[in-house]
Coordinates of C-alpha atoms and ligand atoms in Angstrom, one line a residue:
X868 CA 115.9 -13.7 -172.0
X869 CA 113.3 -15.8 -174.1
X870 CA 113.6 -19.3 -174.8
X871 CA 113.1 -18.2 -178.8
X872 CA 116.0 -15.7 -178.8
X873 CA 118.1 -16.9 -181.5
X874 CA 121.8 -17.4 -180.8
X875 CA 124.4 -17.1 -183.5
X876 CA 124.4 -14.1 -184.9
X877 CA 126.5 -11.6 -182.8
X878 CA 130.2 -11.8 -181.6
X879 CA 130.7 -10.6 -178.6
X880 CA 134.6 -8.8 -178.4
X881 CA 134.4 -8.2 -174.6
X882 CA 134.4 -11.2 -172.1
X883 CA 132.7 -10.9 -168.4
X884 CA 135.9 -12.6 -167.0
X885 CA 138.1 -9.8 -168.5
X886 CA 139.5 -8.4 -171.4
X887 CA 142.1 -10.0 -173.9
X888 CA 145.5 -8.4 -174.5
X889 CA 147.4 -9.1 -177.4
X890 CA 150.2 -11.5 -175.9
X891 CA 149.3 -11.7 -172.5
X892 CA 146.8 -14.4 -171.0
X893 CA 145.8 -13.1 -167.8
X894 CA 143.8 -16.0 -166.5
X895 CA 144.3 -19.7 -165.4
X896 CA 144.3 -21.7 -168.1
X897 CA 141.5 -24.1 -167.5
X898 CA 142.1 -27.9 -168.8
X899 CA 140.2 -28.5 -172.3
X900 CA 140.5 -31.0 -175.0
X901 CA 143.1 -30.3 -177.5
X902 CA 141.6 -31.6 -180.5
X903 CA 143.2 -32.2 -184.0
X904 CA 141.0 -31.4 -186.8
X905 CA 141.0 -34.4 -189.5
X906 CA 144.3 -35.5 -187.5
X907 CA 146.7 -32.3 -188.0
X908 CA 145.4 -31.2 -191.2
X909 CA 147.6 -27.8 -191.5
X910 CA 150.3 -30.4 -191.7
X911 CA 149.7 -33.1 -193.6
X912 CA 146.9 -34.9 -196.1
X913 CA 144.0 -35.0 -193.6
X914 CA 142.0 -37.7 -192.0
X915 CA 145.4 -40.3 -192.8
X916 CA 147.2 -42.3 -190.7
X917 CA 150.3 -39.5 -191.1
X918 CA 148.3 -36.7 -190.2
X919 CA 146.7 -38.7 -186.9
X920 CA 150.1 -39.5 -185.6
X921 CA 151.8 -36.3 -186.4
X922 CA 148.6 -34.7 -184.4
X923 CA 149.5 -37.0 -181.2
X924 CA 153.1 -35.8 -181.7
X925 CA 152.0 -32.5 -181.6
X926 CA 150.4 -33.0 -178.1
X927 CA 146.7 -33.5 -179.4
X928 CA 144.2 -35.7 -177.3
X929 CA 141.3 -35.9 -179.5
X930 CA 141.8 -36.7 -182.9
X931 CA 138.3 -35.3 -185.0
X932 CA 137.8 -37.5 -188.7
X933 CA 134.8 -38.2 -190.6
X934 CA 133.2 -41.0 -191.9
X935 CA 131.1 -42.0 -194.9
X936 CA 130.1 -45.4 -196.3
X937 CA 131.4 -47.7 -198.8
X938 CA 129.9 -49.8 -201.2
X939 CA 130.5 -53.0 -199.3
X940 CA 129.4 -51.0 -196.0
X941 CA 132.4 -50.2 -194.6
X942 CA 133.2 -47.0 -192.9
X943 CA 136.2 -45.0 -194.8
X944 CA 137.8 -42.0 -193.1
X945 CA 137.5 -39.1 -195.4
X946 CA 135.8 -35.9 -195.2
X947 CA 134.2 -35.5 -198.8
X948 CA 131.3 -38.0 -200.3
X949 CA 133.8 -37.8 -203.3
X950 CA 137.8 -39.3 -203.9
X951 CA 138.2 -36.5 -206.3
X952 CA 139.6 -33.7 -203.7
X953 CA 141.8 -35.3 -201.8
X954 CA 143.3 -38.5 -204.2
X955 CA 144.0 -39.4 -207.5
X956 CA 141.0 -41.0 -208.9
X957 CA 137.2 -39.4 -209.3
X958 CA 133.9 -40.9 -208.1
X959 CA 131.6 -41.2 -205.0
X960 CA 132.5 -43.5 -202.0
X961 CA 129.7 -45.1 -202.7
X962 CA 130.7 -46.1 -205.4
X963 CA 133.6 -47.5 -204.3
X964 CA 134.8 -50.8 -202.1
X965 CA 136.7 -50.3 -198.8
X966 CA 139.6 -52.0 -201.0
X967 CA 139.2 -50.1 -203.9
X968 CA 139.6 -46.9 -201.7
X969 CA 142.7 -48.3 -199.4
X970 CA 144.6 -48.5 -202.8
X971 CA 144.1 -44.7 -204.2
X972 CA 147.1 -42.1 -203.2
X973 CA 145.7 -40.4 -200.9
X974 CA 148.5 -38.2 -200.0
X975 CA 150.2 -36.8 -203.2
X976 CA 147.8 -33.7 -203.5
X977 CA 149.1 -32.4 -200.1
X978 CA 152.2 -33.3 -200.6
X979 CA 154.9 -35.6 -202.7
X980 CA 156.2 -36.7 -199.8
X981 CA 153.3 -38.5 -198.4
X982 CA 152.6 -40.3 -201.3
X983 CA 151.0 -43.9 -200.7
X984 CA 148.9 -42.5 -197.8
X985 CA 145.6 -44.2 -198.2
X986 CA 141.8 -43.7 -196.4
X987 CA 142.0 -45.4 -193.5
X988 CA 138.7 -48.1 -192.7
X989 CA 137.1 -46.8 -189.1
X990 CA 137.8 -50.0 -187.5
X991 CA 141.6 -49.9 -188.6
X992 CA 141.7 -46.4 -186.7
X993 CA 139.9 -47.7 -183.7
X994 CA 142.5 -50.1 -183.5
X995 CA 145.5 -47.6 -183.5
X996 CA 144.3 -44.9 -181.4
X997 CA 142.0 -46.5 -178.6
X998 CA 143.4 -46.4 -175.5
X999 CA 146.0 -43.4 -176.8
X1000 CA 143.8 -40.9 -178.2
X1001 CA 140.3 -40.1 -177.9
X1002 CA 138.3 -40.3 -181.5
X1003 CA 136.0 -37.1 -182.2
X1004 CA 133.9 -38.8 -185.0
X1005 CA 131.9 -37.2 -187.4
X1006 CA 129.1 -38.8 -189.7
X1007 CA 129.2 -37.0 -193.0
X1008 CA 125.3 -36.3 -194.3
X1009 CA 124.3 -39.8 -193.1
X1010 CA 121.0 -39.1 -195.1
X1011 CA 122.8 -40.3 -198.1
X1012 CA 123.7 -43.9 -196.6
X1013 CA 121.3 -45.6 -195.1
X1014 CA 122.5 -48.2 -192.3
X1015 CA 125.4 -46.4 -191.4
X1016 CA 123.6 -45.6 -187.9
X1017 CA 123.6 -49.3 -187.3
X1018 CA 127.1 -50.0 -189.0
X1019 CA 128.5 -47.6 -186.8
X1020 CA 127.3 -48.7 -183.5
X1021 CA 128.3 -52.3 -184.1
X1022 CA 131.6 -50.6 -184.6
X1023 CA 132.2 -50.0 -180.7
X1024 CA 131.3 -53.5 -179.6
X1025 CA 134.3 -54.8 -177.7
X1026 CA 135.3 -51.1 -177.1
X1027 CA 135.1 -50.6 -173.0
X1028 CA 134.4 -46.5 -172.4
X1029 CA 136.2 -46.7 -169.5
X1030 CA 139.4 -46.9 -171.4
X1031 CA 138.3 -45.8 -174.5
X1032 CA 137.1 -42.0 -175.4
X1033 CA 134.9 -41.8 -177.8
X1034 CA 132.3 -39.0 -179.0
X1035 CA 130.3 -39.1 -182.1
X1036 CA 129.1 -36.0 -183.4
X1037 CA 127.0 -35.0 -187.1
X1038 CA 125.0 -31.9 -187.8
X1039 CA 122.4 -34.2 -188.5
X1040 CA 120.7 -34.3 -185.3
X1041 CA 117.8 -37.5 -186.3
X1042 CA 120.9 -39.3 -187.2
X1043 CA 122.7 -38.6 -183.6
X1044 CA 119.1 -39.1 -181.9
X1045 CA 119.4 -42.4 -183.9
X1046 CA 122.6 -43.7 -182.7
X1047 CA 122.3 -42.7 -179.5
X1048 CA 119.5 -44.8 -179.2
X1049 CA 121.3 -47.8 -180.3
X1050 CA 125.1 -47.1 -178.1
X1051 CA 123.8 -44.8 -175.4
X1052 CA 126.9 -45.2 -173.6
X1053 CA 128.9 -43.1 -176.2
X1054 CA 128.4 -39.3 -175.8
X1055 CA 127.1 -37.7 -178.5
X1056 CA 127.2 -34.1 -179.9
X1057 CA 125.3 -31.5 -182.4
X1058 CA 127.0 -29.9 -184.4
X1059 CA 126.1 -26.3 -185.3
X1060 CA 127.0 -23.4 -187.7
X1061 CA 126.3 -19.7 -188.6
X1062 CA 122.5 -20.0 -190.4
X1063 CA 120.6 -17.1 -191.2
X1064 CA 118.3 -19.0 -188.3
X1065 CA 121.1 -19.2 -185.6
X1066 CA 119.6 -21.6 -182.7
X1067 CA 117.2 -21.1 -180.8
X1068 CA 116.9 -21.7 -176.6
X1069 CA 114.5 -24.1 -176.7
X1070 CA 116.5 -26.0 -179.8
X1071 CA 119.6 -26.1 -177.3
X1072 CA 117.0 -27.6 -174.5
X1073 CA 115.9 -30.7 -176.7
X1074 CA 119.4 -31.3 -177.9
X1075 CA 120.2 -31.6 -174.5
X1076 CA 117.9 -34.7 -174.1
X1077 CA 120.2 -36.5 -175.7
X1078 CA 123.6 -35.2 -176.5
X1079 CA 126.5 -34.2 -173.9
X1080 CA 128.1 -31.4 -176.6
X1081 CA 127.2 -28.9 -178.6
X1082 CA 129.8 -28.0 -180.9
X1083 CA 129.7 -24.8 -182.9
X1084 CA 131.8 -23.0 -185.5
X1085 CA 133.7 -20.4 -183.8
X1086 CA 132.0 -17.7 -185.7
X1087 CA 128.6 -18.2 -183.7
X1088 CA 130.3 -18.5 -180.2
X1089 CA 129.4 -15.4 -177.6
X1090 CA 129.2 -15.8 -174.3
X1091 CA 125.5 -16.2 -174.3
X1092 CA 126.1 -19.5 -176.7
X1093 CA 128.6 -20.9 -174.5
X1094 CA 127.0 -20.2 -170.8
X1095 CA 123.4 -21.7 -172.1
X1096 CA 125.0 -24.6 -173.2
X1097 CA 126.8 -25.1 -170.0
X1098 CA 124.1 -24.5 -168.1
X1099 CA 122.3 -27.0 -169.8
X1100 CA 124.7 -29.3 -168.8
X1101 CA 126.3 -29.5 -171.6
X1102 CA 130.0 -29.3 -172.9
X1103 CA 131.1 -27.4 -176.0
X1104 CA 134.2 -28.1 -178.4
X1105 CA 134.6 -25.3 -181.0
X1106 CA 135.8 -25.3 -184.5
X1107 CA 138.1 -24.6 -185.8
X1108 CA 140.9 -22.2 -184.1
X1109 CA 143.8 -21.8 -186.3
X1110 CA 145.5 -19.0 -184.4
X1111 CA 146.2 -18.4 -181.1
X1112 CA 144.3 -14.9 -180.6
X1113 CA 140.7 -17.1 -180.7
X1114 CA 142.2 -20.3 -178.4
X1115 CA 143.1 -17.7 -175.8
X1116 CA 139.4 -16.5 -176.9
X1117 CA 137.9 -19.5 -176.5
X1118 CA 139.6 -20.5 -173.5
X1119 CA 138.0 -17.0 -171.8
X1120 CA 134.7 -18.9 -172.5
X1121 CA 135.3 -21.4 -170.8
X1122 CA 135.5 -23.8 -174.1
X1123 CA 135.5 -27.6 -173.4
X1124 CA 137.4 -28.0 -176.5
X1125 CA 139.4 -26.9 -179.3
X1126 CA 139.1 -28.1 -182.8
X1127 CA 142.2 -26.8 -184.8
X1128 CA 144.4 -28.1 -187.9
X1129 CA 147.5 -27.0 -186.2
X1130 CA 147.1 -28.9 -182.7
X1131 CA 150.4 -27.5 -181.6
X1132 CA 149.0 -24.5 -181.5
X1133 CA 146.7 -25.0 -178.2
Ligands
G3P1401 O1 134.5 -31.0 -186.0 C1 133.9 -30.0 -186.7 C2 134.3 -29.8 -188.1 O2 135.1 -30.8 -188.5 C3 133.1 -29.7 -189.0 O3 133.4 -29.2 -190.2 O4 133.7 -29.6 -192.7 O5 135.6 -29.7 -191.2 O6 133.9 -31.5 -191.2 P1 134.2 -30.1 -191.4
CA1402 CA1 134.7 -32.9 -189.5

C-alpha cells in the first residue's frame, strides 16, 4: 500500500473480525470513551451547562464543546462564530463580551423549558467537570482569533493531568501544532472529514509527530483508516454515532471513542 494512497473515500461494509448482525454483538466489547457531543445535544440546547450534566447522567465520560473567542478574550462555549443559531440575539462572538454573552437565552430555541441557559466561559466548565468528566475541546476556526492559542493554554495552568483529562482537538492542524508547542502535556488530536482529497499516508505520519488522535467523521472510517492510525500509534474517537447499528460498527474497528448526541446510546 503506498504512503500517497488516499484514505476516506470508501466504506468498507465487511469487518476482518467478523460480520455484523442486526441485534446481535458477537464480540467483546472492548472499553472506549463514551463521549457526549456538545454535552448531550439530542437532548438538550448544546454546549450548556444542562446539556453537560444531563450527558454525565447519561453515563458519558467525555464531554466534546467548542470554543471561540470573545471580545474581551475570553473563551465562550458555543459551537457557531455567531449567537444567532442557538440564542435570542444576532451578531458575532467577537463582537461580543464574555458578559454580554452569559446574559443571552441560550436555551429557549431548543426548548421553553430550558430557558435562562446561557454560554458557559471555558474556565467556568473547567471548574465543574475536572476531576468528573474528561473535556474533548474543540477550537472553532482559530484563524479568525488570533491569541486564542496562547489564551487557551494559559487556561490549564493549575490543571494537574494526572487527575484531569483533557484533549484539545481543531481541524486546524497549525493551530494544534501551535498549542501543542506551548502545553505539550495535553494530548492533542486532528480532526478530519470526507474531502474530495481524503488523507493521505504520509499526512497521517506527520500528524502523528504531534497529536495522540485522529478523529474522523464516521463517513471516512474503513478499516484501512482505523488500523493506519493505530499503527501509528495513534488513537481515534469518531463522530458522530447517533444509532446503535454504527457504535456496534465502530466498536468492530476497534474505535477509541465515540462522539454521539445521545450518549446513552453507547
Ligand atoms: O468532535 C467532532 C465534531 O464535534 C466536529 O463537528 O461541527 O459538531 O463541531 P462539529
Ligand atoms: Ca465540535
Amino acid at each position: 500500500m503506498g504512503r500517497n494512497k488516499r484514505y476516506g473515500s470508501i466504506f468498507l461494509s465487511s469487518f476482518s473480525r467478523g460480520s455484523y448482525k442486526k441485534g446481535k454483538l458477537k464480540f467483546p466489547v472492548p472499553p472506549f470513551f463514551k463521549i457526549g457531543h456538545r454535552g448531550s445535544a439530542g437532548y438538550c440546547p448544546e454546549n450548556t451547562i444542562a446539556s453537560f450534566d444531563h450527558a454525565i447522567e447519561l453515563g458519558a465520560e467525555f464531554l466534546e464543546l467548542d470554543i471561540n473567542l470573545t471580545k474581551d478574550g475570553k473563551l465562550a462555549v458555543i459551537h457557531d462564530s455567531t449567537v444567532n443559531r442557538t440564542t435570542n440575539a444576532k451578531g458575532k462572538i467577537s463582537d461580543f463580551t464574555m458578559n454580554e454573552l452569559k446574559n443571552l437565552d441560550a436555551g429557549s430555541w431548543f426548548h421553553s423549558r430550558f430557558a435562562g441557559e446561557s454560554i458557559p466561559e471555558l474556565q467556568d466548565v473547567l471548574e465543574r467537570y475536572s476531576g468528573k468528566a474528561g473535556l474533548l475541546i474543540e477550537i472553532k476556526k482559530p484563524y479568525q482569533y488570533p491569541g486564542i492559542i496562547e489564551v487557551l493554554s494559559e487556561q490549564f495552568k493549575g490543571y494537574t493531568t494526572d487527575r484531569c483529562r483533557f484533549i484539545v482537538q481543531s481541524f486546524d492542524r497549525q493551530a494544534i501544532q501551535h498549542f501543542h508547542s506551548l502545553c505539550p502535556s495535553i494530548p492533542v488530536g486532528v480532526l478530519i472529514k470526507n474531502s474530495v482529497r481524503g488523507i493521505t499516508e504520509t499526512e497521517l505520519m506527520e500528524i502523528s509527530q504531534y497529536a495522540s488522535y485522529v478523529n474522523p467523521k464516521i463517513t471516512m472510517v474503513n478499516r484501512y483508516l482505523a488500523d493506519i492510525i493505530h499503527s501509528l500509534g495513534m488513537k481515534m474517537l469518531v463522530w458522530n454515532i447517533n444509532n446503535k447499528r454504527e457504535a456496534i460498527k465502530m466498536n468492530l474497528l476497534n474505535a477509541d471513542g465515540i462522539i454521539s448526541d445521545f450518549p446513552d446510546l453507547l
